mmCIF file of C-alpha atoms and ligand atoms in Angstrom:
data_model
loop_
_atom_site.group_PDB
_atom_site.id
_atom_site.type_symbol
_atom_site.label_atom_id
_atom_site.label_comp_id
_atom_site.label_asym_id
_atom_site.label_seq_id
_atom_site.Cartn_x
_atom_site.Cartn_y
_atom_site.Cartn_z
ATOM 1 C CA MET A 1 14.195 164.386 120.382
ATOM 2 C CA THR A 2 17.479 165.482 121.903
ATOM 3 C CA THR A 3 20.520 165.980 119.732
ATOM 4 C CA PRO A 4 23.371 163.724 120.841
ATOM 5 C CA THR A 5 26.554 165.520 121.835
ATOM 6 C CA VAL A 6 29.364 164.323 119.595
ATOM 7 C CA ALA A 7 32.777 164.517 121.167
ATOM 8 C CA PRO A 8 35.387 166.054 118.849
ATOM 9 C CA THR A 9 37.193 163.144 117.238
ATOM 10 C CA THR A 10 40.032 165.080 115.752
ATOM 11 C CA ASP A 11 42.992 167.157 116.676
ATOM 12 C CA THR A 12 42.791 170.929 116.425
ATOM 13 C CA THR A 13 46.547 171.463 116.118
ATOM 14 C CA PRO A 14 46.955 174.475 113.812
ATOM 15 C CA SER A 15 48.186 173.875 110.290
ATOM 16 C CA THR A 16 51.342 175.651 109.091
ATOM 17 C CA HIS A 17 53.500 176.263 106.036
ATOM 18 C CA ALA A 18 56.740 174.404 105.333
ATOM 19 C CA GLN A 19 59.606 176.536 104.034
ATOM 20 C CA PRO A 20 59.923 176.735 100.238
ATOM 21 C CA VAL A 21 63.098 175.233 98.712
ATOM 22 C CA ASP A 22 64.725 175.604 95.291
ATOM 23 C CA GLY A 23 62.107 178.062 94.124
ATOM 24 C CA ALA A 24 59.265 175.624 94.861
ATOM 25 C CA LEU A 25 56.037 176.992 96.308
ATOM 26 C CA PRO A 26 55.615 176.854 100.074
ATOM 27 C CA LEU A 27 53.800 173.691 101.098
ATOM 28 C CA PRO A 28 50.796 173.937 103.421
ATOM 29 C CA VAL A 29 51.139 171.398 106.256
ATOM 30 C CA LEU A 30 47.645 170.378 107.311
ATOM 31 C CA ARG A 31 47.501 168.973 110.827
ATOM 32 C CA ASN A 32 43.836 168.179 111.339
ATOM 33 C CA VAL A 33 40.852 166.804 109.421
ATOM 34 C CA ALA A 34 38.973 170.115 109.384
ATOM 35 C CA ASP A 35 41.832 171.877 107.564
ATOM 36 C CA LEU A 36 42.293 168.914 105.208
ATOM 37 C CA ARG A 37 38.610 168.926 104.293
ATOM 38 C CA ALA A 38 38.547 172.718 103.880
ATOM 39 C CA GLN A 39 41.458 172.498 101.424
ATOM 40 C CA VAL A 40 39.840 169.675 99.439
ATOM 41 C CA ALA A 41 36.473 171.505 99.453
ATOM 42 C CA ALA A 42 38.104 174.652 98.047
ATOM 43 C CA TRP A 43 39.569 172.654 95.149
ATOM 44 C CA ARG A 44 36.288 170.828 94.552
ATOM 45 C CA ALA A 45 34.405 174.152 94.509
ATOM 46 C CA ALA A 46 36.743 175.196 91.683
ATOM 47 C CA GLY A 47 35.882 171.973 89.805
ATOM 48 C CA GLN A 48 39.309 170.433 90.462
ATOM 49 C CA THR A 49 40.267 166.848 91.264
ATOM 50 C CA VAL A 50 42.476 165.481 94.039
ATOM 51 C CA ALA A 51 44.968 162.613 94.338
ATOM 52 C CA LEU A 52 46.136 161.294 97.704
ATOM 53 C CA VAL A 53 49.539 159.681 98.265
ATOM 54 C CA PRO A 54 49.564 158.023 101.698
ATOM 55 C CA THR A 55 53.070 157.543 103.154
ATOM 56 C CA MET A 56 54.867 157.044 106.436
ATOM 57 C CA GLY A 57 57.463 159.659 105.530
ATOM 58 C CA ALA A 58 61.258 159.300 105.224
ATOM 59 C CA LEU A 59 60.489 159.977 101.596
ATOM 60 C CA HIS A 60 62.628 158.720 98.724
ATOM 61 C CA ASP A 61 62.348 158.846 94.931
ATOM 62 C CA GLY A 62 59.811 155.998 94.981
ATOM 63 C CA HIS A 63 57.405 158.172 96.974
ATOM 64 C CA LEU A 64 58.082 161.146 94.717
ATOM 65 C CA ALA A 65 57.230 158.988 91.680
ATOM 66 C CA LEU A 66 53.835 158.372 93.347
ATOM 67 C CA VAL A 67 53.381 162.130 93.710
ATOM 68 C CA ARG A 68 54.293 162.684 90.053
ATOM 69 C CA ARG A 69 51.801 159.981 88.998
ATOM 70 C CA GLY A 70 49.197 161.673 91.197
ATOM 71 C CA ARG A 71 49.814 164.911 89.329
ATOM 72 C CA GLU A 72 49.112 163.131 86.034
ATOM 73 C CA LEU A 73 45.846 161.763 87.412
ATOM 74 C CA ALA A 74 44.439 164.788 89.246
ATOM 75 C CA ASP A 75 44.708 168.569 89.470
ATOM 76 C CA HIS A 76 46.192 168.503 92.990
ATOM 77 C CA VAL A 77 48.153 165.988 95.058
ATOM 78 C CA ILE A 78 48.035 165.728 98.823
ATOM 79 C CA ALA A 79 50.648 163.481 100.455
ATOM 80 C CA SER A 80 50.024 162.215 103.954
ATOM 81 C CA VAL A 81 52.927 161.510 106.293
ATOM 82 C CA PHE A 82 51.883 159.459 109.297
ATOM 83 C CA VAL A 83 53.872 156.673 110.954
ATOM 84 C CA ASN A 84 50.866 154.549 111.789
ATOM 85 C CA PRO A 85 51.231 152.810 115.166
ATOM 86 C CA THR A 86 48.406 150.324 114.550
ATOM 87 C CA GLN A 87 50.309 148.528 111.786
ATOM 88 C CA PHE A 88 53.364 147.816 113.962
ATOM 89 C CA ALA A 89 53.562 144.983 116.508
ATOM 90 C CA PRO A 90 55.097 146.001 119.870
ATOM 91 C CA HIS A 91 58.485 144.393 118.990
ATOM 92 C CA GLU A 92 58.677 146.091 115.578
ATOM 93 C CA ASP A 93 60.410 149.303 114.494
ATOM 94 C CA PHE A 94 57.715 151.943 115.191
ATOM 95 C CA ASP A 95 59.988 153.922 117.530
ATOM 96 C CA ARG A 96 63.071 153.857 115.339
ATOM 97 C CA TYR A 97 61.211 154.225 112.008
ATOM 98 C CA PRO A 98 63.021 157.144 110.269
ATOM 99 C CA ARG A 99 61.218 160.510 110.625
ATOM 100 C CA ASP A 100 62.150 163.769 108.879
ATOM 101 C CA GLU A 101 59.112 165.996 108.383
ATOM 102 C CA ALA A 102 61.030 169.087 107.255
ATOM 103 C CA GLY A 103 63.004 167.067 104.685
ATOM 104 C CA ASP A 104 59.812 165.342 103.522
ATOM 105 C CA ALA A 105 57.997 168.670 103.101
ATOM 106 C CA ALA A 106 60.852 170.079 101.006
ATOM 107 C CA LYS A 107 60.913 166.992 98.746
ATOM 108 C CA LEU A 108 57.127 167.065 98.333
ATOM 109 C CA ALA A 109 57.137 170.755 97.441
ATOM 110 C CA SER A 110 59.843 170.163 94.813
ATOM 111 C CA ALA A 111 57.820 167.283 93.330
ATOM 112 C CA GLY A 112 54.807 169.559 92.890
ATOM 113 C CA CYS A 113 52.741 168.222 95.765
ATOM 114 C CA ALA A 114 50.069 170.767 96.754
ATOM 115 C CA ALA A 115 49.762 169.983 100.476
ATOM 116 C CA LEU A 116 51.152 167.741 103.186
ATOM 117 C CA TYR A 117 48.711 166.161 105.618
ATOM 118 C CA ALA A 118 50.542 165.281 108.833
ATOM 119 C CA PRO A 119 48.069 164.389 111.579
ATOM 120 C CA SER A 120 49.153 163.459 115.110
ATOM 121 C CA VAL A 121 48.677 159.989 116.601
ATOM 122 C CA ARG A 122 46.095 161.442 119.013
ATOM 123 C CA GLY A 123 44.296 163.099 116.100
ATOM 124 C CA MET A 124 44.016 159.813 114.221
ATOM 125 C CA TYR A 125 43.355 157.624 117.254
ATOM 126 C CA PRO A 126 41.683 159.758 119.925
ATOM 127 C CA GLU A 127 41.083 158.538 123.473
ATOM 128 C CA GLY A 128 38.510 155.749 123.386
ATOM 129 C CA PHE A 129 39.172 154.729 119.771
ATOM 130 C CA ALA A 130 37.694 151.220 119.500
ATOM 131 C CA THR A 131 37.357 150.232 115.848
ATOM 132 C CA ALA A 132 39.221 147.583 113.884
ATOM 133 C CA ILE A 133 39.056 146.410 110.273
ATOM 134 C CA SER A 134 39.851 142.836 109.351
ATOM 135 C CA VAL A 135 40.561 141.952 105.718
ATOM 136 C CA GLY A 136 40.741 138.302 104.602
ATOM 137 C CA GLY A 137 41.662 137.161 101.072
ATOM 138 C CA PRO A 138 44.840 138.914 99.971
ATOM 139 C CA SER A 139 45.884 139.592 103.597
ATOM 140 C CA GLU A 140 46.372 135.878 104.161
ATOM 141 C CA GLY A 141 49.880 134.400 104.133
ATOM 142 C CA LEU A 142 53.067 136.186 103.023
ATOM 143 C CA CYS A 143 53.544 139.303 105.231
ATOM 144 C CA GLY A 144 50.150 138.562 106.803
ATOM 145 C CA THR A 145 51.750 135.517 108.464
ATOM 146 C CA PHE A 146 54.969 137.171 109.594
ATOM 147 C CA ARG A 147 53.448 140.551 110.527
ATOM 148 C CA PRO A 148 49.925 139.581 111.625
ATOM 149 C CA GLN A 149 49.177 143.086 112.885
ATOM 150 C CA MET A 150 50.105 144.846 109.688
ATOM 151 C CA PHE A 151 47.198 144.654 107.269
ATOM 152 C CA GLY A 152 44.507 145.369 109.858
ATOM 153 C CA GLY A 153 46.449 148.510 110.777
ATOM 154 C CA VAL A 154 46.976 149.481 107.135
ATOM 155 C CA ALA A 155 43.279 148.931 106.365
ATOM 156 C CA LEU A 156 42.291 151.063 109.344
ATOM 157 C CA VAL A 157 44.571 154.007 108.612
ATOM 158 C CA VAL A 158 44.035 153.993 104.848
ATOM 159 C CA THR A 159 40.246 153.823 105.313
ATOM 160 C CA LYS A 160 40.488 156.794 107.669
ATOM 161 C CA LEU A 161 42.699 158.728 105.243
ATOM 162 C CA PHE A 162 40.318 157.962 102.368
ATOM 163 C CA LEU A 163 37.270 159.093 104.354
ATOM 164 C CA GLN A 164 39.048 162.156 105.705
ATOM 165 C CA ALA A 165 40.287 163.393 102.328
ATOM 166 C CA LEU A 166 37.793 161.719 99.950
ATOM 167 C CA PRO A 167 40.256 161.982 97.049
ATOM 168 C CA ASP A 168 39.340 160.975 93.495
ATOM 169 C CA VAL A 169 42.339 158.667 93.316
ATOM 170 C CA ALA A 170 45.041 157.334 95.648
ATOM 171 C CA VAL A 171 48.454 156.135 94.476
ATOM 172 C CA PHE A 172 50.476 153.296 96.070
ATOM 173 C CA GLY A 173 53.705 151.546 95.084
ATOM 174 C CA GLU A 174 53.830 147.954 93.854
ATOM 175 C CA LYS A 175 56.874 147.451 96.063
ATOM 176 C CA ASP A 176 54.331 146.666 98.796
ATOM 177 C CA TYR A 177 52.387 144.464 96.389
ATOM 178 C CA GLN A 178 50.391 142.561 98.996
ATOM 179 C CA GLN A 179 49.484 145.848 100.688
ATOM 180 C CA LEU A 180 48.272 147.222 97.327
ATOM 181 C CA MET A 181 46.064 144.151 96.789
ATOM 182 C CA VAL A 182 44.679 144.423 100.338
ATOM 183 C CA ILE A 183 43.879 148.119 99.806
ATOM 184 C CA ARG A 184 42.149 147.361 96.499
ATOM 185 C CA ARG A 185 40.131 144.610 98.215
ATOM 186 C CA PHE A 186 38.773 146.594 101.167
ATOM 187 C CA THR A 187 38.197 149.712 99.060
ATOM 188 C CA ARG A 188 35.962 147.622 96.798
ATOM 189 C CA ASP A 189 34.383 145.670 99.671
ATOM 190 C CA LEU A 190 33.505 148.817 101.636
ATOM 191 C CA ASP A 191 32.313 150.775 98.564
ATOM 192 C CA ILE A 192 34.804 153.549 99.249
ATOM 193 C CA PRO A 193 34.561 155.862 96.225
ATOM 194 C CA VAL A 194 38.315 156.183 95.639
ATOM 195 C CA ARG A 195 40.193 154.811 92.629
ATOM 196 C CA VAL A 196 43.294 152.885 93.773
ATOM 197 C CA GLU A 197 46.234 153.219 91.398
ATOM 198 C CA GLY A 198 49.409 151.080 91.631
ATOM 199 C CA LEU A 199 52.801 152.194 90.351
ATOM 200 C CA PRO A 200 55.713 149.842 89.462
ATOM 201 C CA THR A 201 58.528 149.660 92.002
ATOM 202 C CA VAL A 202 61.230 152.302 91.707
ATOM 203 C CA ARG A 203 64.693 150.728 92.022
ATOM 204 C CA GLU A 204 68.309 151.747 92.489
ATOM 205 C CA ALA A 205 70.534 151.191 89.432
ATOM 206 C CA ASP A 206 71.581 147.793 90.890
ATOM 207 C CA GLY A 207 67.974 146.617 91.273
ATOM 208 C CA LEU A 208 67.418 147.211 94.998
ATOM 209 C CA ALA A 209 63.829 148.378 95.555
ATOM 210 C CA LEU A 210 63.741 151.841 97.144
ATOM 211 C CA SER A 211 62.500 151.627 100.728
ATOM 212 C CA SER A 212 62.688 153.865 103.777
ATOM 213 C CA ARG A 213 63.976 150.798 105.646
ATOM 214 C CA ASN A 214 67.075 150.599 103.394
ATOM 215 C CA ALA A 215 68.418 153.220 105.831
ATOM 216 C CA TYR A 216 68.931 150.333 108.305
ATOM 217 C CA LEU A 217 71.496 148.627 106.005
ATOM 218 C CA SER A 218 75.238 148.833 106.709
ATOM 219 C CA VAL A 219 77.553 149.514 103.751
ATOM 220 C CA ASP A 220 78.304 145.797 103.443
ATOM 221 C CA GLU A 221 74.627 144.826 103.656
ATOM 222 C CA ARG A 222 73.706 147.472 101.098
ATOM 223 C CA ALA A 223 76.144 145.843 98.644
ATOM 224 C CA ARG A 224 74.486 142.433 99.168
ATOM 225 C CA ALA A 225 70.880 143.646 99.189
ATOM 226 C CA PRO A 226 70.226 143.639 95.370
ATOM 227 C CA GLU A 227 70.644 139.825 95.340
ATOM 228 C CA LEU A 228 67.066 139.567 96.610
ATOM 229 C CA ASN A 229 65.827 141.179 93.403
ATOM 230 C CA ARG A 230 68.268 139.228 91.221
ATOM 231 C CA ALA A 231 67.141 135.930 92.749
ATOM 232 C CA LEU A 232 63.499 136.817 92.048
ATOM 233 C CA ILE A 233 64.203 137.853 88.449
ATOM 234 C CA ALA A 234 66.069 134.586 87.780
ATOM 235 C CA ALA A 235 63.263 132.585 89.421
ATOM 236 C CA ALA A 236 60.579 134.396 87.403
ATOM 237 C CA ALA A 237 62.432 133.650 84.155
ATOM 238 C CA ALA A 238 62.761 129.960 85.099
ATOM 239 C CA LEU A 239 59.045 129.732 85.934
ATOM 240 C CA SER A 240 58.049 131.388 82.673
ATOM 241 C CA ALA A 241 60.261 128.850 80.887
ATOM 242 C CA GLY A 242 58.285 126.034 82.541
ATOM 243 C CA ALA A 243 60.607 124.993 85.406
ATOM 244 C CA LEU A 244 59.057 123.227 88.410
ATOM 245 C CA LEU A 245 57.957 125.607 91.170
ATOM 246 C CA GLU A 246 59.606 123.620 93.973
ATOM 247 C CA ASP A 247 62.995 123.573 92.200
ATOM 248 C CA VAL A 248 62.768 127.266 91.401
ATOM 249 C CA LEU A 249 61.890 128.271 94.965
ATOM 250 C CA THR A 250 64.688 126.100 96.395
ATOM 251 C CA ALA A 251 67.224 127.728 94.058
ATOM 252 C CA ALA A 252 65.956 131.231 94.881
ATOM 253 C CA ARG A 253 66.157 130.623 98.631
ATOM 254 C CA ALA A 254 69.698 129.230 98.258
ATOM 255 C CA ARG A 255 70.800 132.279 96.274
ATOM 256 C CA ILE A 256 69.330 134.684 98.836
ATOM 257 C CA ALA A 257 70.996 132.785 101.696
ATOM 258 C CA GLU A 258 74.365 132.717 99.879
ATOM 259 C CA ALA A 259 74.184 136.497 99.497
ATOM 260 C CA GLY A 260 74.308 136.761 103.296
ATOM 261 C CA PHE A 261 70.641 137.213 104.159
ATOM 262 C CA GLY A 262 69.576 135.710 107.496
ATOM 263 C CA THR A 263 66.034 134.484 108.003
ATOM 264 C CA ILE A 264 64.057 134.170 104.790
ATOM 265 C CA ASP A 265 60.422 134.719 105.777
ATOM 266 C CA TYR A 266 59.057 133.576 102.440
ATOM 267 C CA VAL A 267 59.588 133.211 98.714
ATOM 268 C CA GLU A 268 56.221 132.406 97.155
ATOM 269 C CA LEU A 269 54.340 132.345 93.884
ATOM 270 C CA ARG A 270 50.850 133.878 93.891
ATOM 271 C CA ASP A 271 48.151 134.816 91.418
ATOM 272 C CA ALA A 272 48.809 138.454 90.446
ATOM 273 C CA ASP A 273 45.213 139.597 91.037
ATOM 274 C CA THR A 274 43.843 137.518 93.912
ATOM 275 C CA LEU A 275 47.158 136.604 95.586
ATOM 276 C CA ALA A 276 45.865 133.026 95.866
ATOM 277 C CA PRO A 277 48.714 130.470 96.074
ATOM 278 C CA ILE A 278 49.402 128.798 92.714
ATOM 279 C CA THR A 279 51.800 126.115 91.501
ATOM 280 C CA ARG A 280 51.840 126.838 87.766
ATOM 281 C CA VAL A 281 51.948 130.066 85.782
ATOM 282 C CA GLU A 282 48.912 129.930 83.514
ATOM 283 C CA ARG A 283 47.945 133.586 83.901
ATOM 284 C CA PRO A 284 49.811 136.634 85.253
ATOM 285 C CA ALA A 285 51.449 135.745 88.546
ATOM 286 C CA ARG A 286 53.679 137.423 91.085
ATOM 287 C CA LEU A 287 56.715 136.090 92.886
ATOM 288 C CA LEU A 288 57.070 137.678 96.308
ATOM 289 C CA ALA A 289 59.804 137.475 98.935
ATOM 290 C CA ALA A 290 60.723 138.833 102.356
ATOM 291 C CA ALA A 291 64.087 138.252 104.013
ATOM 292 C CA TRP A 292 66.197 139.757 106.767
ATOM 293 C CA LEU A 293 69.524 141.419 106.119
ATOM 294 C CA GLY A 294 70.978 142.579 109.429
ATOM 295 C CA LYS A 295 68.316 144.733 111.088
ATOM 296 C CA ALA A 296 66.384 145.322 107.865
ATOM 297 C CA ARG A 297 63.510 143.163 106.705
ATOM 298 C CA LEU A 298 63.529 143.608 102.931
ATOM 299 C CA ILE A 299 60.560 142.758 100.732
ATOM 300 C CA ASP A 300 60.414 142.590 96.964
ATOM 301 C CA ASN A 301 58.281 141.113 94.200
ATOM 302 C CA VAL A 302 58.390 140.671 90.431
ATOM 303 C CA PRO A 303 55.780 139.831 87.793
ATOM 304 C CA VAL A 304 55.805 136.339 86.290
ATOM 305 C CA LEU A 305 54.173 135.952 82.898
ATOM 306 C CA PRO A 306 52.913 132.730 81.355
ATOM 307 C CA ALA A 307 55.084 131.357 78.515
HETATM 308 O O1 PAF B 401 53.146 151.870 102.651
HETATM 309 C C1 PAF B 401 53.112 152.664 103.615
HETATM 310 O O2 PAF B 401 53.933 153.571 103.734
HETATM 311 C C2 PAF B 401 52.046 152.480 104.681
HETATM 312 O O3 PAF B 401 51.796 151.144 104.931
HETATM 313 C C3 PAF B 401 50.744 153.246 104.396
HETATM 314 C C4 PAF B 401 50.051 152.731 103.140
HETATM 315 C C5 PAF B 401 51.041 154.730 104.233
HETATM 316 C C6 PAF B 401 49.775 153.077 105.567
HETATM 317 O O4 PAF B 401 50.331 153.525 106.758
#
């Protein structure tokens, strides 16, 4: 029997060290799967556990909270920074998505992250790459309707990151609640041995959910942006008090529009676990919204508890 020749599927760009800041340790920047696996193997050989925090960079305090949670859950945290082209449609903001690797590395080092994994697009998707992942269930509706490319791309890149790093646990923010539910679904469906941990949304003092895309807001838009969260909180309280869903959603949409938002993609009530559409709050639910403010598409969600 002949041994098949396997073409290298990964980049061999050398890994480096980011500069230390504020007395933090230098942060290894791993650029290819071999170096990532060697690092994880060294920790495993010492009996230590690993948390992965997948990100697209332009890191803010919300991401750093994920790193801190990772440190509580495992001995070491690796953060990945990769602006994943497969989750953007051609007309979306892949090219102008904010990128600042040096700044990200410094923030990660200060937060106690042990390594940054920053693969190249070619490393993740080499010539001839031909695999897709399609997730039903929680991918359906909401952002799945308005960004049909997104969850297939997220499932693909997160599956790759999970299989590349094989962490014990991975931490994601509830700000992208539908994404978190999709990741939980395919991780379970594909028997990927990684625990998926969600962390509540980190917000500015005025309620605006932290997001790398907040950088697109003008000063005036930034002042209006928290109304999205306020409208959801008011709607959640009304639903818990037994108000009719249709009336509540109409009022929430009106409030968001009055605040100066343009297109409102959706304001919807869903079951908190399955994301199935619901009309009454009889068990934990989630109210989710996406709306445009200038060039920024803001998303947010809040829990809704039964009375
Ligand atoms: O939430 C994000 O930043 C991205 O969608 C993720 C999970 C890192 C996949 O590219």
